[in-house]
mmCIF file of C-alpha atoms in Angstrom:
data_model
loop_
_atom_site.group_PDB
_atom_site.id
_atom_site.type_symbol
_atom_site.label_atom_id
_atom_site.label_comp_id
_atom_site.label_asym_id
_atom_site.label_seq_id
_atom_site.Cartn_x
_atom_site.Cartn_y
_atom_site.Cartn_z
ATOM 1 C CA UNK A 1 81.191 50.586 21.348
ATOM 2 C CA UNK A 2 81.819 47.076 20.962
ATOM 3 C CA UNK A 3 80.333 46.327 24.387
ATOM 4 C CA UNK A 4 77.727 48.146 23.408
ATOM 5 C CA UNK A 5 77.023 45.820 20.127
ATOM 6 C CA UNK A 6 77.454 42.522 21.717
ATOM 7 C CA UNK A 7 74.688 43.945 24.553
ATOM 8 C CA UNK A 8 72.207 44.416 21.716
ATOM 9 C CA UNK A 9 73.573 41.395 19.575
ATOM 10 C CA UNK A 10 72.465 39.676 23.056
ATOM 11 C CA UNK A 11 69.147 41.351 23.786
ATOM 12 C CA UNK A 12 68.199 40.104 20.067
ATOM 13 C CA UNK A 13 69.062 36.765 20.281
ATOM 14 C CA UNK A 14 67.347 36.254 23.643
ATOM 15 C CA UNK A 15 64.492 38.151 22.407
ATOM 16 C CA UNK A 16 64.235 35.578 19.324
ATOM 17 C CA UNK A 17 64.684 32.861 21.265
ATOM 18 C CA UNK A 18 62.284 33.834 23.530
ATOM 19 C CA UNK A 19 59.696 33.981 20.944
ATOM 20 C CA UNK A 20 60.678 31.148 19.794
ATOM 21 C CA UNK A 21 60.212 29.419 22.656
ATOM 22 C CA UNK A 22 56.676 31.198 23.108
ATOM 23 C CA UNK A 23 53.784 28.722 23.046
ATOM 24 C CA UNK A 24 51.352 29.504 20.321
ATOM 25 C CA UNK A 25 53.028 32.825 18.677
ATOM 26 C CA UNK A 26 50.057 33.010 16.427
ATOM 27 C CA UNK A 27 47.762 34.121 18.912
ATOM 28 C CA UNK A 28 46.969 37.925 19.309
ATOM 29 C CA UNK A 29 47.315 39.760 22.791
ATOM 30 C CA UNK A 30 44.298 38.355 25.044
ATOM 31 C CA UNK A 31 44.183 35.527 28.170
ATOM 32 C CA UNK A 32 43.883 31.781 26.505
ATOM 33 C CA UNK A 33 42.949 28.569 28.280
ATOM 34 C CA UNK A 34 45.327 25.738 27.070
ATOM 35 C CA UNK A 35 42.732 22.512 27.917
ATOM 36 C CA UNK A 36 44.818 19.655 27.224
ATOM 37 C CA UNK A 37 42.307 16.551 27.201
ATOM 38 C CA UNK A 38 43.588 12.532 26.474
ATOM 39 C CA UNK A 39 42.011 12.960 22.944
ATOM 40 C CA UNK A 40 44.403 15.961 22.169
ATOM 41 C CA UNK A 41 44.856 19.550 23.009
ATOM 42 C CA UNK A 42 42.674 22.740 22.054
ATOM 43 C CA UNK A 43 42.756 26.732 23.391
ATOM 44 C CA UNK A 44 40.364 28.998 24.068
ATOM 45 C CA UNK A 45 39.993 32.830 24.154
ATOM 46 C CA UNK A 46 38.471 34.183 27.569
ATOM 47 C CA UNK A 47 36.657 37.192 27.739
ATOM 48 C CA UNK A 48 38.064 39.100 30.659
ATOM 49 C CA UNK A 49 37.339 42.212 29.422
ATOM 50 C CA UNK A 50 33.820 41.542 28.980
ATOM 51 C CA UNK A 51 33.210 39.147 31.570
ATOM 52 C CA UNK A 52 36.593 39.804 34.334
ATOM 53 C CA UNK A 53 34.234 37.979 37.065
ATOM 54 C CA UNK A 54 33.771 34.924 35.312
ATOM 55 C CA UNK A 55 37.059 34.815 33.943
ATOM 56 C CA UNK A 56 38.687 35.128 37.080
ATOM 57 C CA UNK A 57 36.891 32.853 38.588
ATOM 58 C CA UNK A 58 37.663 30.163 35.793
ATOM 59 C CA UNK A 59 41.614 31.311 35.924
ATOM 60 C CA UNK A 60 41.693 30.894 39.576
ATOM 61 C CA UNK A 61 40.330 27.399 39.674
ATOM 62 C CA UNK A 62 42.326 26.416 36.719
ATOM 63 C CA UNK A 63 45.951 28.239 38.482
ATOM 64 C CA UNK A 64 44.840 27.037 41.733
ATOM 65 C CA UNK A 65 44.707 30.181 43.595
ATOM 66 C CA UNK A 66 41.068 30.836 44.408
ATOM 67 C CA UNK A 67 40.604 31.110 48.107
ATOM 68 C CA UNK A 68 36.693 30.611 48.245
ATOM 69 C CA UNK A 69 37.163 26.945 47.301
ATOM 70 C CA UNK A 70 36.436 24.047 50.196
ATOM 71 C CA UNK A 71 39.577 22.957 51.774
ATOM 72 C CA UNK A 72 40.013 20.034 49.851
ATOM 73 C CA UNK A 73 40.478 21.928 46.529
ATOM 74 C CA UNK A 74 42.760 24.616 48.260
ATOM 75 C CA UNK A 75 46.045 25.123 46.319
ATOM 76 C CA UNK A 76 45.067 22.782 43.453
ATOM 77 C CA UNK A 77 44.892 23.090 39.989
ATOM 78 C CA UNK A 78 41.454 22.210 40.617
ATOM 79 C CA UNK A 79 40.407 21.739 36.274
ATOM 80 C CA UNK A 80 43.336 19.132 36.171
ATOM 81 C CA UNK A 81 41.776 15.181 35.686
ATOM 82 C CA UNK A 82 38.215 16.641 36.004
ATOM 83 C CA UNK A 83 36.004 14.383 33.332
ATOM 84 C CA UNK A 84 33.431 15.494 30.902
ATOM 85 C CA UNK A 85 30.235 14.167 32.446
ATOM 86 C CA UNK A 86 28.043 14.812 29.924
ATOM 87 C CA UNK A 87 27.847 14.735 26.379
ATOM 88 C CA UNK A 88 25.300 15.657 24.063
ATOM 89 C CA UNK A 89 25.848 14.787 19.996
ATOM 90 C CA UNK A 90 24.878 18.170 18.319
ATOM 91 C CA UNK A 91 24.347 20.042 21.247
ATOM 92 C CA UNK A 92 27.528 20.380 24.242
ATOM 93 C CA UNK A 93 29.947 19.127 25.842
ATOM 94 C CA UNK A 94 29.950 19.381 29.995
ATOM 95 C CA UNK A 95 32.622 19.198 32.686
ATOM 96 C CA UNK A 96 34.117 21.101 35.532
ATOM 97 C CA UNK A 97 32.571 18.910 38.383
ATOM 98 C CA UNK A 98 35.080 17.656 40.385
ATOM 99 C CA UNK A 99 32.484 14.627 41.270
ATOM 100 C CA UNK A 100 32.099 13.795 37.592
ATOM 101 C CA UNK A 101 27.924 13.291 38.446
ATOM 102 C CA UNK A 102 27.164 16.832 37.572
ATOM 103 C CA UNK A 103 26.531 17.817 40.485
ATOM 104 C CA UNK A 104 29.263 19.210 42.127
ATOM 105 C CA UNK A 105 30.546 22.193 42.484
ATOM 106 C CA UNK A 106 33.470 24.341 44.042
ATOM 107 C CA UNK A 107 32.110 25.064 47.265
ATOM 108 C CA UNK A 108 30.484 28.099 46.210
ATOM 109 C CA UNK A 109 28.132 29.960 43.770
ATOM 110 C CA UNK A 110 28.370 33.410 42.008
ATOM 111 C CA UNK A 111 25.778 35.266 39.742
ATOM 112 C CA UNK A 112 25.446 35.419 36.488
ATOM 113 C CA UNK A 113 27.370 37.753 34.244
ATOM 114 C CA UNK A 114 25.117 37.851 31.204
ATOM 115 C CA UNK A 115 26.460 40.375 28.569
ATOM 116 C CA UNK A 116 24.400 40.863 25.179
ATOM 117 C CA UNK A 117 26.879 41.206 22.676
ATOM 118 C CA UNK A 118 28.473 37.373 23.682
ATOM 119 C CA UNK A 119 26.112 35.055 22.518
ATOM 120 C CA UNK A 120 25.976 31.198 21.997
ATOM 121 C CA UNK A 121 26.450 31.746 18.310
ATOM 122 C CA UNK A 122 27.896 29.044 16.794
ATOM 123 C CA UNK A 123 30.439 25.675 17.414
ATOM 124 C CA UNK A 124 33.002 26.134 20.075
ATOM 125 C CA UNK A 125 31.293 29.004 22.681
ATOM 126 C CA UNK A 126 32.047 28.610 26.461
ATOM 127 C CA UNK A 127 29.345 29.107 29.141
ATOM 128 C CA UNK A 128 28.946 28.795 32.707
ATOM 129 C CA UNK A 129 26.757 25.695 33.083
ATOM 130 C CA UNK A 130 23.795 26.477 36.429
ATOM 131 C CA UNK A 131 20.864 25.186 37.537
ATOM 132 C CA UNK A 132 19.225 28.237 37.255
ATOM 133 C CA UNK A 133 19.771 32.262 37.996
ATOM 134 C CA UNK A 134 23.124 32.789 40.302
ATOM 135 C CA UNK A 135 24.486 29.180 40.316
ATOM 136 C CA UNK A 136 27.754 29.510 38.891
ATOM 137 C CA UNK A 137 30.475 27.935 40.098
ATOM 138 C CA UNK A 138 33.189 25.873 38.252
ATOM 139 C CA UNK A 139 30.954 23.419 35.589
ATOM 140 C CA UNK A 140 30.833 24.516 32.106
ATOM 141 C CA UNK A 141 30.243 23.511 29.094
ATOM 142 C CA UNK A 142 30.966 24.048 25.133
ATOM 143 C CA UNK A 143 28.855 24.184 22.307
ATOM 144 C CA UNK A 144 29.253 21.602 18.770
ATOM 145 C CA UNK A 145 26.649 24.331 17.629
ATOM 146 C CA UNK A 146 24.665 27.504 17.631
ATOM 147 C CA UNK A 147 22.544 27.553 20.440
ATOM 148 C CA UNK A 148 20.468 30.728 20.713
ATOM 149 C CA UNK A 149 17.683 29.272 23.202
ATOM 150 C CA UNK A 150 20.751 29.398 26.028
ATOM 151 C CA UNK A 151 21.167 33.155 25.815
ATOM 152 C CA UNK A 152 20.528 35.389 28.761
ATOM 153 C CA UNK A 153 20.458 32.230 30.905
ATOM 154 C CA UNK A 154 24.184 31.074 30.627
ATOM 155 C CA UNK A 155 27.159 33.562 31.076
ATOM 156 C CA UNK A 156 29.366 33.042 27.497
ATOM 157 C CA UNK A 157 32.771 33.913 28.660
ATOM 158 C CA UNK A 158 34.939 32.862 25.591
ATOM 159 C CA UNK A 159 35.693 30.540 22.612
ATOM 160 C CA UNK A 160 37.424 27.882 21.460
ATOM 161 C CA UNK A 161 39.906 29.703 18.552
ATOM 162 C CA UNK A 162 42.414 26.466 17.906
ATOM 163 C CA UNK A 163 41.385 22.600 18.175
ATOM 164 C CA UNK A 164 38.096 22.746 17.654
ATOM 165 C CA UNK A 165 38.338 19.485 15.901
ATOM 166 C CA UNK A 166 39.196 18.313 19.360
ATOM 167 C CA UNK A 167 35.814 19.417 20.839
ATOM 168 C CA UNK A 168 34.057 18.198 17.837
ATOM 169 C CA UNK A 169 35.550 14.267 18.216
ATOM 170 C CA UNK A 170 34.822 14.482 21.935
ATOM 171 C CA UNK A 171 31.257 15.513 20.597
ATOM 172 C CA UNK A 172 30.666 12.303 19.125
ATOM 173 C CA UNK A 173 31.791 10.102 21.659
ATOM 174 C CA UNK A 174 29.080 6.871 23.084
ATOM 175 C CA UNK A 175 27.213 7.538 25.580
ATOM 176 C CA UNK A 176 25.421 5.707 28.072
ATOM 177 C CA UNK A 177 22.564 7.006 31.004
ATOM 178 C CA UNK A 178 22.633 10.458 31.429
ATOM 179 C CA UNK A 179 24.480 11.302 28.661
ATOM 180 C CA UNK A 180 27.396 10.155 30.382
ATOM 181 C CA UNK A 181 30.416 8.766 27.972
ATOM 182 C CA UNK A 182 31.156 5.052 27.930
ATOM 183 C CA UNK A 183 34.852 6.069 27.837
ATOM 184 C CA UNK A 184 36.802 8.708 30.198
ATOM 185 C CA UNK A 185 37.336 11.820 28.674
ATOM 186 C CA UNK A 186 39.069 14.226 30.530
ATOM 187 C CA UNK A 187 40.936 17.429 31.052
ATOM 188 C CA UNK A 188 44.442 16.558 31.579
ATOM 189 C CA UNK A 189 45.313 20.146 32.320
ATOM 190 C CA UNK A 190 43.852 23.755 31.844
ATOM 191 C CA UNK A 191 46.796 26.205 31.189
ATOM 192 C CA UNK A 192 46.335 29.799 31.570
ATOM 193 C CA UNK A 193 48.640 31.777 28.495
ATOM 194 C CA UNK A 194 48.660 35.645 28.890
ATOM 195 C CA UNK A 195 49.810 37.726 25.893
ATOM 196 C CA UNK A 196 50.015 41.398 26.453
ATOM 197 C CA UNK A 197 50.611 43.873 29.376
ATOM 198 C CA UNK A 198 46.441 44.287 29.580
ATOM 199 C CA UNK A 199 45.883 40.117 29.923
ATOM 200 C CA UNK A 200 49.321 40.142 32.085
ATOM 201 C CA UNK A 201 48.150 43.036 34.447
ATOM 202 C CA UNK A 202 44.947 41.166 34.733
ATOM 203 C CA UNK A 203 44.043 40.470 38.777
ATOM 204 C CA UNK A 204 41.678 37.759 39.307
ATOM 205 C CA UNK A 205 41.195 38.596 42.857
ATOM 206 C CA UNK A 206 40.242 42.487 42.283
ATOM 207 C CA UNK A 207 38.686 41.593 38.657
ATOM 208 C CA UNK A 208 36.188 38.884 40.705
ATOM 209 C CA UNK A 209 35.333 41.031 44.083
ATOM 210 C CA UNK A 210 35.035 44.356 42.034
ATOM 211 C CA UNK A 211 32.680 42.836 39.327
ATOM 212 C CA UNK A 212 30.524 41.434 42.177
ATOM 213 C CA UNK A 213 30.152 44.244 44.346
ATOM 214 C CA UNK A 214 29.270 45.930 41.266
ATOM 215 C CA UNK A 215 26.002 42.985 40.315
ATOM 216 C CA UNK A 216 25.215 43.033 43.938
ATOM 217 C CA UNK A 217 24.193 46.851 44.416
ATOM 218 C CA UNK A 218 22.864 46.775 40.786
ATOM 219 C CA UNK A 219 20.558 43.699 42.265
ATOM 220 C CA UNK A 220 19.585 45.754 45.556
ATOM 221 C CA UNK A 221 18.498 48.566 43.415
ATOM 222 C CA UNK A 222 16.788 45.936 41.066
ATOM 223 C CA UNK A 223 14.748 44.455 44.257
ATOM 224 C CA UNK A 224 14.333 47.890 45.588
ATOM 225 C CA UNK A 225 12.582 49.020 42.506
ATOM 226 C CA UNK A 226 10.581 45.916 41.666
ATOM 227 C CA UNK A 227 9.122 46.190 45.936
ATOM 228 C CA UNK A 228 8.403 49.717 45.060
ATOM 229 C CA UNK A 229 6.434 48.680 41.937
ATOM 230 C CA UNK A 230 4.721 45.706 43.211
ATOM 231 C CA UNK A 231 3.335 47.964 46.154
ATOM 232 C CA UNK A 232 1.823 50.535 44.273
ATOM 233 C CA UNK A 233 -0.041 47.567 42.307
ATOM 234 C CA UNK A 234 -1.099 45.996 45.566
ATOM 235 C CA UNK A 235 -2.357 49.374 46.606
ATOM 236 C CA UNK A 236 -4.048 49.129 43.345
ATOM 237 C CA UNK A 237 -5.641 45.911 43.808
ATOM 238 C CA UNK A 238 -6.504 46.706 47.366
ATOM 239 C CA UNK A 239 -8.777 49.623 45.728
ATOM 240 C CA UNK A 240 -10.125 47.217 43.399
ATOM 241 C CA UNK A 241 -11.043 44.698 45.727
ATOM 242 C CA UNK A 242 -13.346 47.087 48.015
ATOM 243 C CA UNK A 243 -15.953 47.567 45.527
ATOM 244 C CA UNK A 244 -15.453 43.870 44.063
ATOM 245 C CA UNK A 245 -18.504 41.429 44.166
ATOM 246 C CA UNK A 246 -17.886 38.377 46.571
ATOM 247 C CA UNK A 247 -19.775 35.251 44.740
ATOM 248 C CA UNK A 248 -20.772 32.136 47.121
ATOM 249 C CA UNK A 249 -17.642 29.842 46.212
ATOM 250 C CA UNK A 250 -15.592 32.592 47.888
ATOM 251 C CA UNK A 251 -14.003 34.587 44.923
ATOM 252 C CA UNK A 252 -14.340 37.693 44.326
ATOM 253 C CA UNK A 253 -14.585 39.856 40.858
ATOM 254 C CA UNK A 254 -13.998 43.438 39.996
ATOM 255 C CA UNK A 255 -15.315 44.517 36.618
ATOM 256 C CA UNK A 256 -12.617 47.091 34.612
ATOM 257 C CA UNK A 257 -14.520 46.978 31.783
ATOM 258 C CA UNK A 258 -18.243 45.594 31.312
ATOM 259 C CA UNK A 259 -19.983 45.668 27.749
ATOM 260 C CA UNK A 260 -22.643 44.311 25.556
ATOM 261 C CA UNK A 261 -19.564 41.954 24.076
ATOM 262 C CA UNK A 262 -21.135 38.386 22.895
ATOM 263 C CA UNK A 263 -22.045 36.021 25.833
ATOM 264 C CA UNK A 264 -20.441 32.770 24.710
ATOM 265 C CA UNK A 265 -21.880 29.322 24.927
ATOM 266 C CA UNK A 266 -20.756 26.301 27.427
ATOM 267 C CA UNK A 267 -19.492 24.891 24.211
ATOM 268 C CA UNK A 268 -17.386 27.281 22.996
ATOM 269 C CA UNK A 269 -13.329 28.026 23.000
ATOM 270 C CA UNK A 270 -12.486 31.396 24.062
ATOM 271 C CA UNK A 271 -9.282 33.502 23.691
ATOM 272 C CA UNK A 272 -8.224 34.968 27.231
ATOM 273 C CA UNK A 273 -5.496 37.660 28.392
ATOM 274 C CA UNK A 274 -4.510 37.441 31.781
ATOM 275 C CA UNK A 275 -1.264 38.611 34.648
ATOM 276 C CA UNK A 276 -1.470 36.500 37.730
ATOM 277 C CA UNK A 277 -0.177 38.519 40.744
ATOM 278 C CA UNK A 278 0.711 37.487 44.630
ATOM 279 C CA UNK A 279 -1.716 39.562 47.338
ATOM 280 C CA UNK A 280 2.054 41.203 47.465
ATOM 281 C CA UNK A 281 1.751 42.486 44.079
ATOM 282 C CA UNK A 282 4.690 40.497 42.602
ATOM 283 C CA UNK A 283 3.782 39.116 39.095
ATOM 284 C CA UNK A 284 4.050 35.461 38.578
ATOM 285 C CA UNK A 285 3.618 35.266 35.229
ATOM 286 C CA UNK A 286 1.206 37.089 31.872
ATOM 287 C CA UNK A 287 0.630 35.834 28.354
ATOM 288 C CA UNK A 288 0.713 39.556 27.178
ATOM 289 C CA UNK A 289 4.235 41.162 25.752
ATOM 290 C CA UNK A 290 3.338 44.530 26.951
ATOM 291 C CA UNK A 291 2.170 43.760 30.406
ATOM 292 C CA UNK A 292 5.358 41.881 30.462
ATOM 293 C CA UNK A 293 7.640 45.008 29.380
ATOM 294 C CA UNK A 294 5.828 46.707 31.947
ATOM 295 C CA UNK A 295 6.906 44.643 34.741
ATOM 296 C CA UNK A 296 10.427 43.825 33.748
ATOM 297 C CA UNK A 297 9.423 40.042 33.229
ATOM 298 C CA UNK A 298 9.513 39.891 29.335
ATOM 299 C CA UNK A 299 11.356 36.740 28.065
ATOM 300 C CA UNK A 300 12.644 36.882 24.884
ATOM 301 C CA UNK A 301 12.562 33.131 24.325
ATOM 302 C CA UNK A 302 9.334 33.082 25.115
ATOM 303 C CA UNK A 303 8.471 35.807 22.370
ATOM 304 C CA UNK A 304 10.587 33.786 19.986
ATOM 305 C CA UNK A 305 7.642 31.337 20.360
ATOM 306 C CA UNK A 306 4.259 32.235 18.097
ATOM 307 C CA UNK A 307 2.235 31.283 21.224
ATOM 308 C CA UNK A 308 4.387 32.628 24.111
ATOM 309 C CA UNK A 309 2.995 36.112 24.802
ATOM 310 C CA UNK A 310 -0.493 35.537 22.874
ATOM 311 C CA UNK A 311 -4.532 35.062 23.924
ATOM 312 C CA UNK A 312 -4.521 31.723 26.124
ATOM 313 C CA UNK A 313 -7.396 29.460 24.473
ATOM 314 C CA UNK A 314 -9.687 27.901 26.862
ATOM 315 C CA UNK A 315 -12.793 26.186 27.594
ATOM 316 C CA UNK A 316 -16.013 28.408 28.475
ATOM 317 C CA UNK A 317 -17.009 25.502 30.737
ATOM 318 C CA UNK A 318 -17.016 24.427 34.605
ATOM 319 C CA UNK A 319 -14.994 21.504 32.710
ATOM 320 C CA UNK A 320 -12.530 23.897 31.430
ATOM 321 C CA UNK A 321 -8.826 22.577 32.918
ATOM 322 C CA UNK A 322 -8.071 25.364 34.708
ATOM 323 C CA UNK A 323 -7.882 26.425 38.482
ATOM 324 C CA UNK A 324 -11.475 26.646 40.278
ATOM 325 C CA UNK A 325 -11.545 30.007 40.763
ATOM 326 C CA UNK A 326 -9.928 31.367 37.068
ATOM 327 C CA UNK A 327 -12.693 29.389 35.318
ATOM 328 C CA UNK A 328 -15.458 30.458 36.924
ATOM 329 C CA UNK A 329 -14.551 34.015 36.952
ATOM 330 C CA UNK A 330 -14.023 33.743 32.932
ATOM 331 C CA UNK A 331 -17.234 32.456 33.009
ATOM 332 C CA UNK A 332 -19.075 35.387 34.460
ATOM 333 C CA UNK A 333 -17.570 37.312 31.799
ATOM 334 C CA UNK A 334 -18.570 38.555 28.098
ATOM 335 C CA UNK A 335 -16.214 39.349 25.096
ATOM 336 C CA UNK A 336 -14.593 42.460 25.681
ATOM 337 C CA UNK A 337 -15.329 42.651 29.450
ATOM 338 C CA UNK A 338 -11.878 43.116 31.462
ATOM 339 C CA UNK A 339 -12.121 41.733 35.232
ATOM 340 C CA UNK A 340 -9.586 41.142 38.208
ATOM 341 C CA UNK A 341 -10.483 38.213 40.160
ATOM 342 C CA UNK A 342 -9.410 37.911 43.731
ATOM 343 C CA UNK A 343 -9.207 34.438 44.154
ATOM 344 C CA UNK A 344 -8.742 32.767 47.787
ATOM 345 C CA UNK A 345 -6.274 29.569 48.060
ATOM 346 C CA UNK A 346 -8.761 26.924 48.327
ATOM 347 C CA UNK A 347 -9.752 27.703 44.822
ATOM 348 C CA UNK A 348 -5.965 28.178 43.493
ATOM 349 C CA UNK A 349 -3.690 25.480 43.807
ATOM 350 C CA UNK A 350 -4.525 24.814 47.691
ATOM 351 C CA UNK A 351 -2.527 23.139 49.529
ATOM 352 C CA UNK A 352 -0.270 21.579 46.957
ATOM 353 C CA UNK A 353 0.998 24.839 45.424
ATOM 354 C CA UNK A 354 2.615 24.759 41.891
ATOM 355 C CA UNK A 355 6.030 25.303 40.550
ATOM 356 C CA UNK A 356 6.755 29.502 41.972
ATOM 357 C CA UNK A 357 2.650 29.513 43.901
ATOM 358 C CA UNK A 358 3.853 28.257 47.604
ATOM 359 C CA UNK A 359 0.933 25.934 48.837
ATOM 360 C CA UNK A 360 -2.506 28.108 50.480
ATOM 361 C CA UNK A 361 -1.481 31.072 48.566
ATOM 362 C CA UNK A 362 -3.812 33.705 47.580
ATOM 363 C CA UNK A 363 -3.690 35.146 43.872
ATOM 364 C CA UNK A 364 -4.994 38.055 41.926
ATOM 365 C CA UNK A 365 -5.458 37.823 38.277
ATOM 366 C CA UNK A 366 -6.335 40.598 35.837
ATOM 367 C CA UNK A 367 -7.936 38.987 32.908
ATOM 368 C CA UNK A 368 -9.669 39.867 29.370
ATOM 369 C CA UNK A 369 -11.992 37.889 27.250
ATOM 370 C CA UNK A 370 -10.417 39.024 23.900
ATOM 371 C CA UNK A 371 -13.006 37.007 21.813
ATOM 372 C CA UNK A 372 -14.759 33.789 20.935
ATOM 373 C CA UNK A 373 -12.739 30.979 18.822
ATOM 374 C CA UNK A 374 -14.124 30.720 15.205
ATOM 375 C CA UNK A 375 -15.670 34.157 15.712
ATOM 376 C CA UNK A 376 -12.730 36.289 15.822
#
């Protein structure tokens, strides 16, 4: 019996000692980054459970495990004397490149791991920095304040929950070109604390292959879908363009709808809805919300904005600055009328292209002439 006593006597003191010894006992069960930085110490919450890809892939560079990394970064604590590169008062705070230039990266990219219900909703959110859709790799940065216009572009995958006065004096620091600091600032370490069988059973290896076979056959069914729809429109448009009117210049126009609408003058504004498609039937881009929904392109940032999915204003004039072809077909057109115009390369952006057009591309656009400024 009196074994038996001093055995639990033992268990108990080792058990308080233990916790004791346990760094940050305060913190509920969950996987924390400890970011120790030369202008003090602050810890973040990850969200495995909501994003285990990202995570992982942020535990494994900061452990030093991650086996996709170039050779030169293999079996390092790769986080550890990496600087923040860039600093924005009232906006974030960047690092994570091991080149300190912002632009490099681990050796490799993943996709995006967008999840609705993590936001960048105030101070102290971290997010995958990119240069734009599938990017990721080991830069990120954290907010000094609620930035809304970031989400559903940058994967949040946790926050900072003690120390944020850390982030916020590193937030304020002088900066030179490029938002660079005048001073080094940089991430001593990045310590990974688990608390919990769930955050200690946690696999980055599994977590980060599962997760992306997962976004990669929900992607192949995405692109298999979207080339299913933009053939049927294509098929559409090839219709269309049989019984369309071929003018001198070399575009063509196919009335949908043709009324006794007012003719407006060479002087005049007009308000104009339009979707601009590729001969493939991809959409490039549309000014109307619906059309948009339709096609699985709606941006909700641009909806945020009074003028993003609304009637385009434009000259009724050969002057008008818009392509060639778009102008003149508007200008064979009354209020009301709805038109698709089939316009040939050489009347598009030609040989020069512009920003997702490739240079001697094609286009189809699908336009109304929703009414006459002043006169609506």
């Amino acid at each position: 019996m009196k074994k038996l006593n001093l055995l639990l006597f033992l268990t108990t003191i080792s058990l308080v000692f233990s916790s004791c010894n346990e760094k940050y006992p305060e913190l509920q069960d969950g996987i924390y980054a400890e970011i120790v930085t030369n202008k003090g110490t602050t810890v973040a919450k990850l969200h495995y459970d909501l994003t285990p890809m990202t995570v992982a892939n942020f535990i494994s560079l900061a452990e030093g495990t991650n086996t996709m990394v170039d050779s030169i970064y293999k079996g390092k604590k790769y986080y550890n004397g990496i600087l923040f590169h860039r600093i924005i008062k009232d906006f974030m705070i960047q690092t994570g490149d091991p080149l300190g230039t912002g632009t490099g990266d681990p050796g490799y990219k993943f996709p995006d791991e967008i999840v609705d219900s993590l936001s960048h909703k105030s101070k102290g959110i971290l997010s995958m920095a990119n240069s734009g859709p599938g990017t990721n790799g080991s830069q990120f940065f954290i907010t000094l304040k609620e930035t809304p216009w970031l989400n559903g572009k940058h994967t949040v995958f946790g926050e900072i929950v003690l120390g944020q006065d850390i982030i916020d004096s590193i937030g304020v620091a002088k900066t030179g070109p490029r938002d660079k600091p005048e001073e080094e600032i940089k991430m001593l370490e990045v310590n990974i604390i688990r608390k919990g069988s769930n955050a200690k059973s946690f696999d980055t290896e599994s977590a980060f292959t599962n997760k992306l076979k997962v976004l990669e056959e929900e992607k192949a069914e995405k692109e298999k879908a979207e080339k299913e729809k933009a053939e049927k429109i294509a098929a559409k448009f090839n219709e269309l363009k049989a019984t369309a009117t071929k003018l001198e210049s070399g575009l063509e126009i196919a009335f949908v709808n043709q009324g006794d609408g007012e003719q407006p003058k060479s002087t005049d504004m007009v308000n104009v809805n339009y979707a601009g498609y590729f001969t493939d039937g991809k959409n490039f881009d549309t000014n109307i919300a619906e059309k948009a929904k339709e096609l699985g392109t709606f941006d909700e940032r641009r909806a945020a904005d009074p003028r993003g999915y609304a009637p385009m204003p434009m000259s009724y004039s050969p002057e008008a600055k818009m392509i060639p072809g778009f102008k003149e077909g508007v200008q064979k057109m009354k209020v009301g009328d709805k038109a698709v115009l089939f316009i040939p390369s050489h009347l598009a952006y030609g040989e020069k292209g512009v920003g997702p057009i490739p240079a001697n591309t094609d286009l189809i656009f699908e336009l109304e002439l929703v009414s006459i400024q002043g006169k609506e």
